[in-house]
Coordinates of C-alpha atoms in Angstrom, one line a residue:
Chain Z
M47 CA 154.8 156.0 44.9
S48 CA 155.8 156.8 41.4
D49 CA 154.3 153.4 40.3
A50 CA 151.1 154.3 42.0
A51 CA 151.1 157.7 40.3
A52 CA 151.5 156.2 36.9
T53 CA 148.7 153.7 37.5
L54 CA 146.6 156.6 38.5
K55 CA 147.2 158.6 35.5
S56 CA 146.2 155.7 33.3
L57 CA 142.8 155.3 35.0
P58 CA 139.9 157.3 34.0
P59 CA 139.2 160.2 36.3
S60 CA 136.7 159.2 39.0
G61 CA 133.9 161.2 40.4
G62 CA 134.3 164.6 42.0
F63 CA 138.0 164.1 42.8
S64 CA 139.1 164.9 39.2
G65 CA 140.4 168.3 38.3
S66 CA 141.8 169.9 41.4
P67 CA 145.6 169.5 41.5
F68 CA 145.5 169.0 45.3
A69 CA 142.9 166.2 44.9
L70 CA 145.1 164.5 42.4
W71 CA 148.2 164.9 44.6
A72 CA 146.3 163.6 47.7
K73 CA 145.0 160.6 45.8
A74 CA 148.5 159.8 44.4
N75 CA 150.4 160.3 47.7
L76 CA 147.9 159.8 50.6
F77 CA 145.3 157.3 49.2
P78 CA 146.9 155.3 46.4
N79 CA 145.8 151.9 47.9
W80 CA 143.9 150.5 50.8
W81 CA 146.8 150.2 53.3
S82 CA 148.2 153.6 52.6
T83 CA 144.6 154.9 53.1
V84 CA 144.4 153.2 56.4
V85 CA 147.8 154.6 57.5
T86 CA 146.8 158.1 56.3
L87 CA 143.5 158.1 58.3
V88 CA 145.1 156.7 61.5
L89 CA 147.9 159.4 61.4
A90 CA 145.4 162.1 60.4
Y91 CA 143.3 161.1 63.5
L92 CA 146.3 161.2 65.8
I93 CA 147.6 164.5 64.5
L94 CA 144.2 166.2 64.8
K95 CA 143.5 164.8 68.2
F96 CA 147.0 165.7 69.5
G97 CA 147.1 169.0 67.8
F98 CA 143.6 170.1 69.0
G99 CA 144.6 168.9 72.6
V100 CA 147.8 171.1 72.5
L101 CA 145.8 174.1 71.0
S102 CA 143.1 173.9 73.5
W103 CA 145.4 173.5 76.4
A104 CA 147.6 176.4 75.3
F105 CA 145.0 178.8 74.0
F106 CA 141.3 177.9 74.2
N107 CA 141.2 176.8 77.9
A108 CA 144.2 178.8 79.0
V109 CA 144.1 181.3 82.0
W110 CA 145.9 184.4 81.1
T111 CA 145.7 186.5 84.2
V112 CA 144.7 186.0 87.9
E113 CA 143.9 188.6 90.6
N114 CA 146.1 188.8 93.7
Q115 CA 147.9 185.6 93.0
D116 CA 144.7 183.7 93.4
T117 CA 145.5 180.6 91.3
E118 CA 142.3 178.6 92.3
V119 CA 140.9 179.0 88.7
C120 CA 144.2 177.7 87.3
R121 CA 144.1 174.7 89.7
Q122 CA 140.6 173.7 88.5
L123 CA 141.7 173.7 84.9
K124 CA 145.0 171.8 85.6
G125 CA 145.7 169.5 82.7
V126 CA 142.9 171.1 80.6
G127 CA 144.2 174.7 80.2
A128 CA 147.6 176.3 80.7
C129 CA 148.1 178.8 83.5
W130 CA 149.8 181.6 81.5
A131 CA 149.0 183.8 84.5
L132 CA 152.3 182.5 85.9
I133 CA 154.2 184.1 83.0
T134 CA 152.2 187.3 83.1
E135 CA 152.9 187.5 86.8
K136 CA 156.4 186.2 86.9
Y137 CA 158.0 187.0 83.6
R138 CA 160.2 189.7 85.1
F139 CA 161.6 187.3 87.7
I140 CA 162.2 184.6 85.0
L141 CA 164.0 187.1 82.7
F142 CA 166.0 189.0 85.4
G143 CA 166.1 186.8 88.5
T144 CA 166.6 188.5 91.8
Y145 CA 168.0 191.7 90.2
P146 CA 166.4 194.7 92.1
F147 CA 162.9 195.2 90.7
Q148 CA 163.2 199.0 90.4
Q149 CA 166.4 198.5 88.3
H150 CA 165.0 196.0 85.7
W151 CA 165.5 198.5 82.9
R152 CA 169.2 197.9 83.2
P153 CA 169.2 194.1 82.5
T154 CA 166.6 194.8 79.8
L155 CA 169.0 197.2 78.1
V156 CA 171.8 194.6 78.5
I157 CA 169.7 192.1 76.6
G158 CA 169.1 194.7 74.0
I159 CA 172.9 195.5 73.7
F160 CA 173.6 191.7 73.4
L161 CA 171.0 191.4 70.5
A162 CA 172.4 194.5 68.8
L163 CA 175.9 193.1 69.1
Y164 CA 174.8 189.8 67.5
G165 CA 173.1 191.8 64.9
V166 CA 176.1 194.0 63.8
S167 CA 178.3 191.0 63.9
T168 CA 176.4 189.6 60.9
V169 CA 177.3 192.7 58.8
R170 CA 180.2 191.6 56.6
S171 CA 181.3 195.2 55.8
L172 CA 182.1 195.6 59.6
W173 CA 184.3 192.4 59.8
N174 CA 187.5 194.4 60.7
Y175 CA 188.9 196.3 63.6
R176 CA 185.6 198.2 63.9
L177 CA 183.7 195.2 65.0
G178 CA 186.3 194.7 67.7
V179 CA 185.7 198.3 68.9
I180 CA 182.0 197.9 68.8
W181 CA 182.2 194.7 70.9
V182 CA 184.5 196.2 73.5
A183 CA 182.2 199.3 73.8
G184 CA 179.2 197.0 74.1
L185 CA 180.7 194.7 76.7
L186 CA 181.9 197.7 78.7
S187 CA 178.4 199.2 78.8
I188 CA 177.0 195.8 79.7
G189 CA 179.4 195.7 82.6
V190 CA 178.5 199.1 83.8
L191 CA 174.8 198.5 83.5
M192 CA 174.9 195.2 85.4
W193 CA 177.2 196.2 88.2
G194 CA 176.5 199.9 88.4
G195 CA 178.2 201.9 91.1
V196 CA 179.2 204.5 88.6
F197 CA 177.3 207.3 86.7
G198 CA 174.7 207.4 89.5
L199 CA 173.7 203.8 89.0
S200 CA 173.3 201.9 92.2
Y201 CA 175.6 199.0 92.8
V202 CA 174.2 195.6 92.3
E203 CA 176.3 192.7 93.6
Q204 CA 176.7 189.8 91.2
E205 CA 174.9 187.3 93.5
R206 CA 171.7 189.2 92.6
W207 CA 172.1 188.9 88.8
G208 CA 170.0 186.3 87.2
G209 CA 167.8 185.2 84.2
L210 CA 168.5 185.8 80.5
P211 CA 171.4 188.2 80.9
I212 CA 173.3 185.5 82.8
T213 CA 172.5 183.0 80.0
L214 CA 173.6 185.4 77.2
M215 CA 176.8 186.3 79.1
L216 CA 177.9 182.7 79.7
A217 CA 177.1 181.7 76.1
T218 CA 178.6 184.8 74.4
F219 CA 181.9 184.8 76.4
G220 CA 181.9 181.0 76.3
I221 CA 181.7 180.8 72.5
A222 CA 183.9 183.9 71.9
L223 CA 186.8 182.6 74.1
A224 CA 186.4 178.8 73.6
F225 CA 186.7 179.2 69.8
P226 CA 190.2 180.6 69.7
L227 CA 191.2 178.1 72.5
G228 CA 189.8 175.3 70.4
I229 CA 191.8 176.5 67.4
L230 CA 195.0 176.6 69.4
L231 CA 194.4 173.2 70.8
A232 CA 193.6 171.7 67.3
L233 CA 196.8 173.2 65.9
G234 CA 198.8 172.1 68.9
R235 CA 197.5 168.5 68.5
R236 CA 198.8 168.4 65.0
S237 CA 202.1 170.1 65.9
D238 CA 205.5 168.6 65.1
M239 CA 206.7 169.5 68.5
P240 CA 206.2 166.5 70.8
A241 CA 205.8 168.5 74.0
I242 CA 203.1 170.8 72.6
K243 CA 201.3 167.9 71.0
A244 CA 201.3 165.8 74.3
I245 CA 200.0 168.8 76.3
C246 CA 197.1 169.4 73.8
V247 CA 196.2 165.7 73.6
A248 CA 196.3 165.3 77.3
Y249 CA 194.1 168.5 77.8
I250 CA 191.5 167.5 75.2
E251 CA 191.2 163.9 76.4
L252 CA 191.1 164.9 80.1
I253 CA 188.5 167.6 79.7
R254 CA 186.3 165.7 77.2
G255 CA 186.4 162.7 79.6
V256 CA 184.6 164.5 82.4
P257 CA 181.1 165.9 82.6
L258 CA 180.6 169.7 82.5
I259 CA 178.8 169.4 85.8
S260 CA 181.9 168.0 87.5
L261 CA 184.0 170.9 86.1
L262 CA 181.5 173.3 87.4
F263 CA 181.6 171.7 90.9
M264 CA 185.4 171.9 90.8
A265 CA 185.4 175.6 89.8
S266 CA 182.9 176.5 92.4
V267 CA 183.9 174.2 95.4
M268 CA 187.5 173.1 94.9
L269 CA 189.1 176.1 93.3
P270 CA 188.6 178.4 96.3
L271 CA 190.3 175.9 98.5
F272 CA 193.5 176.2 96.5
L273 CA 193.4 180.0 96.4
P274 CA 195.3 181.9 99.0
E275 CA 193.4 183.4 102.0
G276 CA 191.5 186.5 101.1
L277 CA 191.6 186.0 97.3
T278 CA 188.2 185.2 96.0
I279 CA 187.2 185.0 92.4
D280 CA 183.6 185.8 91.4
K281 CA 181.5 182.7 91.2
L282 CA 180.0 183.6 87.8
L283 CA 183.6 184.2 86.5
R284 CA 184.6 180.7 87.8
A285 CA 181.6 179.1 86.0
Q286 CA 182.5 181.0 82.9
V287 CA 186.0 179.8 82.9
A288 CA 184.9 176.2 83.4
I289 CA 182.5 176.5 80.4
I290 CA 185.3 178.0 78.2
L291 CA 187.8 175.3 79.1
F292 CA 185.2 172.6 78.6
A293 CA 183.9 173.8 75.3
G294 CA 187.4 174.5 74.0
A295 CA 188.2 170.8 74.1
Y296 CA 185.2 169.9 72.1
L297 CA 185.8 172.7 69.5
A298 CA 189.3 171.6 69.2
E299 CA 188.2 168.2 67.9
V300 CA 185.7 169.7 65.5
I301 CA 188.3 172.1 64.1
R302 CA 190.9 169.2 63.8
G303 CA 188.5 167.5 61.6
G304 CA 188.5 170.4 59.2
L305 CA 192.3 170.7 59.4
Q306 CA 192.6 167.1 58.3
A307 CA 190.4 167.6 55.3
I308 CA 192.8 170.2 53.8
P309 CA 194.9 168.6 51.0
K310 CA 198.6 168.3 51.6
G311 CA 199.3 170.4 48.4
Q312 CA 197.9 173.5 50.2
Y313 CA 200.5 173.2 52.9
E314 CA 203.2 172.6 50.3
A315 CA 202.2 175.5 48.1
A316 CA 202.3 177.8 51.1
D317 CA 205.7 176.4 52.3
A318 CA 207.1 176.7 48.7
L319 CA 206.1 180.4 48.7
G320 CA 208.0 181.0 51.9
L321 CA 205.0 181.7 54.2
S322 CA 205.8 181.2 57.8
Y323 CA 203.8 178.7 59.9
W324 CA 201.4 181.3 61.4
K325 CA 200.8 183.0 58.0
K326 CA 200.3 179.7 56.3
T327 CA 197.9 178.7 59.0
G328 CA 196.0 182.1 59.1
F329 CA 195.7 182.8 55.5
I330 CA 195.6 179.4 53.8
I331 CA 194.7 176.5 56.1
L332 CA 192.3 177.9 58.7
P333 CA 190.0 179.8 56.4
Q334 CA 189.4 176.6 54.4
A335 CA 189.3 174.3 57.4
L336 CA 186.8 176.4 59.3
K337 CA 184.6 176.7 56.3
I338 CA 184.3 172.9 56.1
V339 CA 183.4 172.5 59.7
I340 CA 180.7 175.2 59.9
P341 CA 177.9 172.6 60.5
P342 CA 179.5 170.7 63.3
L343 CA 180.9 174.0 64.7
V344 CA 177.4 175.6 65.0
N345 CA 176.3 172.2 66.4
T346 CA 178.7 172.7 69.2
F347 CA 177.9 176.3 69.7
I348 CA 174.1 175.5 70.1
G349 CA 175.0 172.8 72.5
M350 CA 177.1 175.2 74.5
F351 CA 174.3 177.8 74.6
K352 CA 172.0 175.3 76.2
D353 CA 174.7 173.7 78.5
T354 CA 175.1 177.1 80.2
S355 CA 171.8 176.2 82.1
L356 CA 173.9 173.6 84.1
V357 CA 175.3 176.5 86.1
V358 CA 172.1 176.2 88.2
I359 CA 173.7 173.3 90.1
I360 CA 176.3 175.7 91.6
G361 CA 173.7 178.2 92.6
I362 CA 173.7 180.7 89.6
Y363 CA 170.2 181.4 88.5
D364 CA 170.3 181.8 84.8
L365 CA 167.1 181.7 82.6
L366 CA 166.3 178.1 83.3
G367 CA 167.2 178.3 86.9
A368 CA 165.0 181.4 87.4
A369 CA 162.1 179.7 85.6
K370 CA 162.4 176.8 88.1
I371 CA 162.5 179.1 91.2
S372 CA 159.5 181.0 89.8
T373 CA 157.1 178.1 90.7
I374 CA 158.4 177.7 94.2
E375 CA 155.8 179.9 95.9
P376 CA 152.8 177.9 97.2
A377 CA 150.4 179.8 94.9
W378 CA 152.4 178.8 91.8
R379 CA 153.5 175.3 92.8
G380 CA 152.7 172.7 90.1
F381 CA 152.7 175.1 87.2
S382 CA 156.4 174.4 86.2
V383 CA 155.3 173.2 82.7
E384 CA 154.2 176.6 81.8
A385 CA 157.5 178.1 83.0
Y386 CA 159.5 175.6 81.0
V387 CA 157.4 176.1 77.9
F388 CA 158.1 179.8 78.2
V389 CA 161.9 179.5 78.6
S390 CA 162.0 176.7 75.9
I391 CA 160.6 179.2 73.4
I392 CA 163.4 181.7 74.3
Y393 CA 166.1 179.1 74.0
F394 CA 164.6 177.9 70.7
V395 CA 164.6 181.4 69.2
F396 CA 168.3 181.9 69.9
C397 CA 169.4 178.4 68.8
F398 CA 167.2 178.6 65.6
A399 CA 168.6 182.0 64.8
M400 CA 172.2 180.6 65.1
S401 CA 171.3 177.6 62.9
K402 CA 169.7 179.8 60.2
Y403 CA 172.6 182.3 60.2
S404 CA 175.1 179.5 59.8
Q405 CA 173.2 178.2 56.8
K406 CA 173.2 181.6 55.3
V407 CA 177.0 181.9 55.8
E408 CA 177.6 178.5 54.4
V409 CA 175.7 179.3 51.2
E410 CA 177.5 182.7 50.8
L411 CA 180.9 181.1 51.2
S412 CA 180.3 178.2 48.9
R413 CA 179.0 180.7 46.3
S414 CA 182.1 182.9 46.5
H415 CA 184.6 180.1 46.6
K416 CA 183.3 177.8 44.0
R417 CA 181.5 179.5 41.2
Chain O
M113 CA 228.8 177.2 55.6
S114 CA 227.3 180.5 56.6
A115 CA 223.8 181.6 55.4
T116 CA 225.0 185.1 54.9
A117 CA 228.0 184.5 52.8
P118 CA 227.5 186.3 49.5
A119 CA 227.0 183.8 46.6
A120 CA 230.1 184.0 44.5
A121 CA 229.5 184.4 40.8
S122 CA 231.6 181.3 40.2
R123 CA 229.5 179.1 42.4
P124 CA 226.8 176.9 40.8
M125 CA 223.2 178.0 41.7
I126 CA 222.4 174.5 43.0
E127 CA 224.7 171.8 44.2
L128 CA 223.6 168.3 45.4
L129 CA 226.5 166.4 46.8
N130 CA 226.1 162.6 47.6
V131 CA 222.5 163.1 48.6
N132 CA 220.8 160.1 50.2
K133 CA 217.2 159.7 51.4
W134 CA 215.1 156.9 52.8
Y135 CA 211.4 156.5 53.4
G136 CA 211.7 154.0 56.3
E137 CA 213.5 151.1 54.7
F138 CA 212.9 152.3 51.1
H139 CA 216.1 153.9 49.7
V140 CA 214.5 156.6 47.5
L141 CA 217.5 158.7 46.6
R142 CA 221.0 157.1 46.2
D143 CA 224.1 159.2 46.0
I144 CA 222.6 162.0 44.0
N145 CA 225.2 164.4 42.6
L146 CA 223.9 167.4 40.5
T147 CA 225.2 170.8 39.7
V148 CA 223.1 173.4 38.2
E149 CA 224.7 176.6 36.9
R150 CA 223.0 180.0 36.6
G151 CA 220.6 180.1 33.7
Q152 CA 220.8 176.3 33.0
K153 CA 217.7 174.4 32.2
I154 CA 217.6 170.7 33.3
V155 CA 214.9 168.2 32.4
V156 CA 214.5 165.3 34.7
C157 CA 212.7 162.2 33.4
G158 CA 212.4 158.6 34.5
P159 CA 209.7 156.0 35.4
S160 CA 207.3 156.6 38.2
G161 CA 208.8 155.9 41.6
S162 CA 212.3 156.7 40.3
G163 CA 212.7 159.5 42.9
K164 CA 212.7 162.4 40.4
S165 CA 210.0 164.4 42.2
T166 CA 211.5 163.6 45.6
M167 CA 214.8 165.0 44.3
I168 CA 213.5 168.4 43.3
R169 CA 211.3 168.6 46.4
C170 CA 214.5 168.3 48.5
I171 CA 215.8 171.4 46.8
N172 CA 213.3 173.7 48.6
R173 CA 213.0 171.3 51.6
L174 CA 209.5 170.1 51.1
E175 CA 211.3 166.8 51.7
E176 CA 214.3 166.4 54.1
H177 CA 217.3 164.5 53.0
Q178 CA 219.2 162.4 55.4
Q179 CA 222.7 162.3 54.0
G180 CA 224.8 164.5 51.8
Q181 CA 224.7 168.3 51.1
I182 CA 222.3 170.5 49.3
I183 CA 223.5 174.0 48.7
V184 CA 221.2 176.5 47.0
E185 CA 222.7 180.0 46.1
G186 CA 225.5 179.4 48.7
V187 CA 223.0 178.5 51.5
E188 CA 223.1 174.9 52.8
L189 CA 219.8 173.3 53.6
T190 CA 219.9 172.0 57.2
G191 CA 217.4 171.9 59.9
D192 CA 218.0 175.7 60.4
L193 CA 214.7 177.4 59.7
R194 CA 216.4 180.7 58.6
N195 CA 218.3 178.8 55.9
I196 CA 215.0 177.1 54.8
D197 CA 213.3 180.4 54.5
A198 CA 216.2 182.0 52.7
V199 CA 216.2 179.2 50.1
R200 CA 212.4 179.2 49.7
R201 CA 212.4 182.9 49.0
E202 CA 214.8 182.3 46.0
V203 CA 213.2 179.1 44.7
G204 CA 209.7 179.0 43.0
M205 CA 207.8 175.8 42.6
V206 CA 205.0 174.6 40.3
F207 CA 203.1 171.5 41.2
Q208 CA 201.4 168.8 39.2
Q209 CA 198.0 169.5 41.0
F210 CA 198.5 173.4 40.7
N211 CA 197.7 173.7 44.4
L212 CA 196.2 177.2 44.0
F213 CA 194.4 178.5 47.1
P214 CA 190.7 177.9 46.2
H215 CA 189.3 180.4 48.7
L216 CA 191.3 183.4 47.3
T217 CA 190.8 185.1 43.9
V218 CA 193.5 184.7 41.3
L219 CA 194.8 188.2 42.2
E220 CA 194.9 187.3 45.9
N221 CA 196.7 184.1 45.2
L222 CA 199.4 186.1 43.3
T223 CA 199.7 188.9 45.8
L224 CA 199.6 187.0 49.2
A225 CA 203.2 186.0 49.4
P226 CA 204.7 189.2 48.0
I227 CA 202.7 191.2 50.5
W228 CA 203.3 189.0 53.6
V229 CA 206.8 187.6 52.8
R230 CA 208.4 190.3 50.7
K231 CA 206.5 193.0 52.6
M232 CA 205.5 194.7 49.4
P233 CA 202.8 197.4 49.5
K234 CA 199.5 196.0 48.3
K235 CA 199.1 198.3 45.3
E236 CA 202.6 197.5 44.1
A237 CA 202.0 193.8 44.5
E238 CA 198.8 194.0 42.6
E239 CA 200.5 195.9 39.8
M240 CA 203.2 193.2 39.6
A241 CA 200.6 190.4 39.7
M242 CA 198.8 191.9 36.7
H243 CA 202.1 192.2 34.9
Y244 CA 202.7 188.4 35.3
L245 CA 199.1 187.6 34.5
K246 CA 199.6 189.4 31.2
R247 CA 202.8 187.4 30.6
V248 CA 200.9 184.1 31.2
R249 CA 198.1 185.6 29.0
I250 CA 195.2 185.6 31.4
P251 CA 194.9 189.1 32.9
E252 CA 191.1 189.0 32.4
Q253 CA 190.8 186.1 34.9
A254 CA 192.3 188.2 37.8
L255 CA 189.2 188.5 39.9
K256 CA 187.8 184.9 39.4
Y257 CA 188.4 182.1 41.8
P258 CA 190.7 179.2 40.8
G259 CA 187.7 176.8 40.6
Q260 CA 186.3 178.8 37.8
L261 CA 189.3 178.3 35.5
S262 CA 190.3 175.4 33.3
G263 CA 193.3 173.3 34.2
G264 CA 195.6 175.0 31.8
Q265 CA 194.7 178.3 33.1
Q266 CA 195.0 177.3 36.7
Q267 CA 198.6 176.0 36.0
R268 CA 199.5 179.3 34.3
V269 CA 198.2 181.1 37.4
A270 CA 200.4 178.8 39.5
I271 CA 203.4 179.8 37.3
A272 CA 202.5 183.5 37.7
R273 CA 202.1 183.0 41.4
S274 CA 205.6 181.6 41.7
L275 CA 207.1 184.4 39.5
C276 CA 205.6 187.1 41.7
M277 CA 208.1 186.1 44.3
K278 CA 210.9 187.0 41.8
P279 CA 212.6 183.7 42.2
K280 CA 216.1 182.9 40.8
I281 CA 215.3 179.3 40.3
M282 CA 212.1 177.6 39.2
L283 CA 211.2 174.0 39.9
F284 CA 208.6 172.3 37.9
D285 CA 207.1 169.0 39.2
E286 CA 205.3 167.4 36.3
P287 CA 203.5 170.6 35.5
T288 CA 201.5 169.1 32.6
S289 CA 200.7 165.7 33.9
A290 CA 197.3 166.6 35.3
L291 CA 196.2 168.5 32.3
D292 CA 193.9 167.5 29.4
P293 CA 196.0 167.1 26.3
E294 CA 194.7 170.2 24.6
M295 CA 195.8 172.3 27.5
V296 CA 199.4 171.1 27.6
K297 CA 200.7 173.4 24.9
E298 CA 199.5 176.6 26.6
V299 CA 201.4 175.7 29.7
L300 CA 204.5 174.6 27.8
D301 CA 204.5 177.8 25.7
V302 CA 204.8 179.8 29.0
M303 CA 207.5 177.6 30.2
V304 CA 209.5 177.9 26.9
E305 CA 209.2 181.7 27.1
L306 CA 210.5 181.6 30.7
A307 CA 213.5 179.5 29.7
R308 CA 214.3 181.8 26.8
E309 CA 214.5 184.7 29.2
G310 CA 217.2 183.0 31.1
M311 CA 215.5 181.5 34.2
T312 CA 217.3 178.7 35.9
M313 CA 214.9 175.8 35.7
I314 CA 214.7 172.2 36.8
C315 CA 211.7 170.4 35.2
V316 CA 210.4 166.9 36.0
T317 CA 208.5 166.2 32.8
H318 CA 207.9 163.6 30.1
E319 CA 207.3 166.3 27.5
M320 CA 210.3 165.4 25.3
G321 CA 209.6 168.1 22.8
F322 CA 210.0 170.6 25.6
A323 CA 213.3 168.9 26.6
R324 CA 214.6 169.1 22.9
A325 CA 213.5 172.7 22.6
V326 CA 215.0 174.3 25.8
A327 CA 217.1 171.8 27.9
D328 CA 220.7 172.2 28.4
S329 CA 220.8 168.8 29.9
V330 CA 218.5 165.8 30.3
I331 CA 218.7 163.6 33.2
F332 CA 217.3 160.1 33.4
M333 CA 216.6 158.7 36.9
D334 CA 215.7 155.2 37.8
K335 CA 215.5 153.5 41.2
G336 CA 216.7 156.6 43.0
E337 CA 219.8 157.0 41.0
I338 CA 220.9 159.4 38.3
V339 CA 221.6 156.9 35.4
E340 CA 222.4 159.2 32.6
S341 CA 222.9 162.9 32.1
A342 CA 223.5 164.4 28.7
P343 CA 222.6 167.3 26.3
P344 CA 219.3 166.5 24.6
T345 CA 220.7 165.8 21.1
Q346 CA 223.1 163.2 22.6
F347 CA 220.5 161.9 25.1
F348 CA 217.9 161.1 22.5
A349 CA 220.1 160.1 19.6
N350 CA 222.6 158.1 21.5
P351 CA 221.6 156.9 25.0
K352 CA 224.4 155.0 26.7
S353 CA 222.6 152.9 29.3
D354 CA 220.1 150.1 28.5
R355 CA 217.6 151.4 31.1
T356 CA 217.6 154.8 29.3
K357 CA 217.1 153.1 25.9
L358 CA 214.2 151.0 27.3
F359 CA 212.5 154.0 28.9
L360 CA 212.9 156.1 25.7
S361 CA 211.4 153.3 23.6
Q362 CA 208.4 153.2 26.0
I363 CA 207.6 156.9 26.0
L364 CA 208.6 157.7 22.4
G365 CA 207.3 154.5 21.0
H366 CA 203.8 155.7 20.1

């Protein structure tokens, strides 16, 4: 490319192209010779055709509302225009599942509380006991809102919960509890004590070696068989535990990578100062190790967030599960693409926010630690 | 030997009795006998791989010895973690690679151990840290991160960090070997000052000027053995062993 640009500069300016910087850029980068020109034109054709196709399906030819669930107009436009009427009709079902319709303000508020908790968690000046207090208060009010049965709220059994609150609960508790578990497992795997090391290695290898789906099945089908008569554990809680145990094993290996990157001298300096194992680990080793592994850590968090959708196989209707169910009625059958696009956008917003926030933290930390 | 026995004034600060250590098959320390009295300054030199770093790292149990006894301030180093902690509280160490904590400021590097090991109130620890930073002549760097300082400044911070634990003994493991030549003097000056104030010191170093200026005794090690031990005047003017002569001709030859 730079050769082509150099040639270009040495040539006399040609025709109407000269002058405009964009024209010069385009000539140097898009049309420097005949085969680049061909590639540019072919790609431009494909992009325009595909792009226009998407736009006309999603916007120009889309059906936004229908009367009385009469989807005939949608069916006629199938493949040509999107049937967003599904979303305008069913968005409440997709977001909240079978939660009683009159009570939808409760899960709405729950989603709001979750978002507020994520928001305050990014405020550095609150990174102390206050954040803990805020989270406990937030989670308590989430529990009260979802279950009800107190303060004049009607009781809603857990089987009727669904949609986005389920996804956020599984992901939030999953990440919040799997993270410390992963740290302990990673430390244990590097321990000098043979028994602890063996237990951690066995746990990590065992859990990593099986699919999450099989763990969820075990939690939902097998676990109740082993429990004494009469004792039942909430299905959602069992799925939650399976997710935490599973993610903990993955996070352990990510964190171990960071621990291995810390120079031996850091351990020795901490030892020489007389710091105990836990103080050395907490003040010296982990802060540096976790900083190194922020990218793969967030990678795992994002993966976990999306993996929560697997709970649909044990009959918990999270966001994705509810979207799937929403097209089950005859009137809406065949419009699952629209439902999936809708929930994909929601998943994307959360995952992209995590990714952006982690980049910001990385930049801030490298600024304060280095220069 | 009980950890709680009061260190009698007559006892030496550090005693190594017939210490042996192996790395697998490699016999790295052979029958080391060394006694360091209160206030003594010992300089240890020798070719690389002679076991000199390993020897001083055994004194605060960064390395384990397999045979013999190491007694520091009346406490014998064994597998007992309480004894190890007791010894480490009294022994400061300065490393070749500084080993400052890069994610903490200079001030935090200095106050971390006093606050969490000595249980000192934060404010008091900070005042003490500033006192020692003044002594190593870099109080103005207190709020910077180690990565922002030169090598010589980092090593002086490392010395101050050790001093903040009020150690009775300081171990120096080649403190100037990783420094650019123009920074060696600023570190040595601090060490000479410390020596003059009566600190008990063991320094692994090839800075023979430093040895002449402050050492009570210079030890030459080779192949895991203490080959020669003598006051500096005698050591340099009149080395007894051929190995010492060869080594001295190599490092003083140019």
